[in-house]
Amino acid sequence: MTDEAAPASEQHHVHDQHHDQAAPRRLPVTDVSLVVLIGPSGAGKSTFARRHFLPTQVVSSDFCRGLVADDENDQSASAEAFDLLHYIVGKRLAAGRLTVVDATNVQPEARHALVRIAREHDVLPIAIVLDVPPGVCAERNRTRPDRRLPAHVIPRQHRELRRSLRGLEREGFRKVHVLRGAAEVATAEVGLEKRHNDLRHLTGPFDIVGDIHGCRSELETLLTRLGYTLTRDAEGRPVDAVPPAGRTAVFVGDLVDRGPDTPGVLRLVMGMVAAGHALCVPGNHENKLGRALDGKKVTVAYGLQESLDQLAAESEELRAEAREFMRGLVSHYLLDGGALVVCHAGLPERYHGRNSGRVRSHALYGETTGETDEYGLPVRYPWAEEYRGRALVVYGHTPVPSASFVHNTVCLDTGCVFGGSLTALRYPERELVSVPAEQEWYAPVRPLVTDAPGAREGRPLDLADVTGRRSVETALHGRVAVREENAAAALEVMSRFALDPRLLAYLPPTMAPSATSRRDGYLEHPQEAFAAYRGDGVRHVVCEEKHMGSRAVALVARDDAALERRFGVAGPGAIWTRTGRAFLADGDLTAAVLGRVRAVAERSGLFDELGTGWLLLDAELMPWSLKAVELLRRQYAAVGAAAGAALPEALAALERAAGRGLDLAELTVRQRQRATDAQAFTEAYRRYCWPTEGLSGVRLAPFQVLAAEGANLAVRPHDEHLAWIDRLVAADDGQAPVLHRTGRLLVDTEDEASVAAATAWWEELTGAGGEGMVVKPLASMVRTERGEGRPGGLVQPGVKVRGREYLRIVYGPDYTEYLHRLRERSLGHKRSLALREYALGLEALDRLAAGEPLWRVHEPVFAVLALESEPVDPRL
């Protein structure tokens, strides 16, 4: 594979000509490259290396020989020494370090190994030849007490060097500098040069424009929208565009072919580049068109003929400028200190800033799997799905219906020439700006949009994304692993019971209870929750009333088309459970609830305030019987009915036996307590059940606005969420309101009076039959640093503190008789699960807000569902 060619104006050749002896030779050396010193023993290679390079940059064969044999002159250790030298060279090049090899390197096989290592790491191999006469080399060796060489060695090395000189470029060296004689070696100067793709000193801001393909009019419209001022020639043709102050345009290639005005696009872009208003990298279409204009044999297809015909009608001057322009384009650019990479077809991190034919090929064409799709087109390898690099990679090449971020990459080819749109990315704002195509200029072989779920964002949802063992990267909790068996269980639920996965933008995490209380008669108590948060350094918390219902997530559309734009599913929205099932079997009732929420969000101004066409809400839907009527009938009611039938008979029998003189007082007391507990159990679950008819009796209690268009709101403080919710509830002012307020209390965990007031509030809620409360950090998402007895990391986003009577439903009517056993319950796994699911949920919302494709949003959502199948005590 050949190395990437530098722009024609900057190519270097073998330096082997005569020079003015008064002027020292300047040897240009690329700043990240492998410099191979070549010369006989005694030519002065080590002295040259010490004078021109840092000690850490030089890898000497003598030094490596000394490392492996304790003697730099032990020739018997040469094989091991060069193994070590090659290993060190490889490690330095992998790290992007300039590396100099100090060895004779006069034999082709020695050089071949080094060129191979350079190519493996995609850096330029550069040869510096010290062609010093044999007599000078021999004399220098005679004066070295540590070096005794046989007389034939230096003449042989010199002959090998002379035979090699003319073939060094053919061996793969991109630059060859030949220094003739000791004087030229002594006076030469090494000049480090930046790689052609290294523009890290340019920090932007940038406007990066996707594939244009001859759509000159759309390009003018887009540049104008971005704030650029067009400059036109005497014929009215755009020849430059002056950017807003401080900004620079960057073009990702494929300026040409297929569209109506390739010459117009070239004229404008070339003018911007020449004026310093833009940068440009080549696309595969520029590569092919340039070769065609140079008279090389190419296959005329994929719109090339259109460009050739259009350019044939232009002046020879424009064609010559276009040839020179396309010949000088560099495969990719590193910008903004290396935080931004712009290329045509995408680039894995290992290729950033590297120079080789392999890098150029990937930047121009990408990588394919070797397969073809149903349209006969090559299947692209999904490199972006595996990308984890620090730099944002902006590219084009493969048309997608809409631009979206995937693992810190974004494809800007939105198929303008195919009737899609022309898209630009404002950097560093990460704002996407698009203008629609004026028409379909060229019929695509493969449709931009298919009917497959999720395909609007580039590719459909795929079973391969969720099967087998998975590892999902989260910003807040690192990688979260999903076992294969858990993924299989989630897939069963998702495929059989869940609603359309395109709508499942979020699944709420499980919630751990507070630490087990040791207070007499209590399993859970607020004091433990406050103490835990105080220990985590969380001073301000909010206590929220737990409602008598079931957890529900509601996606509410402002209008029927709003969801179509983001989720690819038109309609009013959806309401689902913690496992992704549709909450209500009655579609009409679902639509009625969503319609009410839509109306109050409109009246309250929340849609306008958040600038969104949809809202994602975390809520409780009541009554509990609305979802769990069968569970209530078969399990809870059955227990209450059985106790109500059996215990009175048992007590009557005991009383009759006592009347006959039997001592059954203790047993009678126990049975009466059981009857009392059973009655309390029945009363506890009945509080969560009431009749409903249509919307009548239905209550929705939102407690968090999770997301809106372009925003993950779940990380905002809880008091902001509750203020939004209060506005929604206040706007539901009809005779039969559906929205229900969530009671709350702000608490200072370091203030005893505040803690006491919150505890009293909990006692009041639970004493009146309420479930209890949830205690959350007021700041919402909290991370702590390691230290002060804390492990560091995410803090629990909330803990539930359930009341004594509600826990009868969970643990059984007579659970208070066995508190000593229940207090041994283990909470570690539940807490770990809660944190992992919470991090996955926020990751899904981050991806949703960033406009990433739905399959990327679905990845962490599916992982939450998979973790739910981990074995854990369901009563916790």
XYZ file of N, CA and C in Angstrom, residues 41 45 71 113 141 224 231 289 430 432 534 587 605 650 663 694 731 767 775 790:
60
model
N 29.581 2.058 9.776
C 30.092 2.324 11.113
C 31.161 3.389 11.019
N 26.721 8.701 12.639
C 25.259 8.649 12.840
C 24.867 9.024 14.258
N 26.785 -5.509 26.833
C 27.959 -5.166 26.038
C 27.469 -4.674 24.681
N 12.407 -4.092 7.320
C 11.706 -4.295 8.589
C 11.238 -2.967 9.164
N 36.951 4.777 13.542
C 36.851 3.552 14.327
C 38.161 3.205 15.013
N -25.629 31.410 3.088
C -26.335 32.641 3.478
C -27.012 32.466 4.829
N -19.738 36.693 -2.624
C -19.066 37.607 -3.551
C -19.205 37.038 -4.955
N -12.649 12.342 -10.324
C -12.734 13.399 -11.315
C -11.350 13.966 -11.615
N -22.094 22.586 18.065
C -22.743 21.299 17.759
C -24.191 21.504 17.306
N -26.790 21.725 14.220
C -26.980 21.274 12.846
C -27.917 22.230 12.119
N -26.759 12.599 53.985
C -25.828 13.460 54.712
C -24.422 12.874 54.648
N -56.959 1.725 23.957
C -56.321 2.770 23.170
C -57.036 4.091 23.258
N -48.171 26.926 28.588
C -47.043 27.519 27.869
C -45.772 26.709 27.920
N -61.852 -19.737 62.986
C -60.827 -20.226 63.912
C -60.993 -19.581 65.282
N -56.952 -24.091 78.211
C -56.096 -22.902 78.309
C -55.524 -22.568 76.922
N -63.967 5.770 31.825
C -63.333 6.725 30.933
C -62.261 7.477 31.684
N -53.147 24.175 35.172
C -53.823 24.390 33.890
C -54.939 23.384 33.654
N -49.727 7.545 58.128
C -50.798 7.324 59.086
C -52.167 7.441 58.447
N -37.165 10.123 48.768
C -36.205 11.163 49.135
C -35.168 11.243 48.019
N -15.941 7.900 51.638
C -16.894 7.668 50.556
C -16.184 7.004 49.390
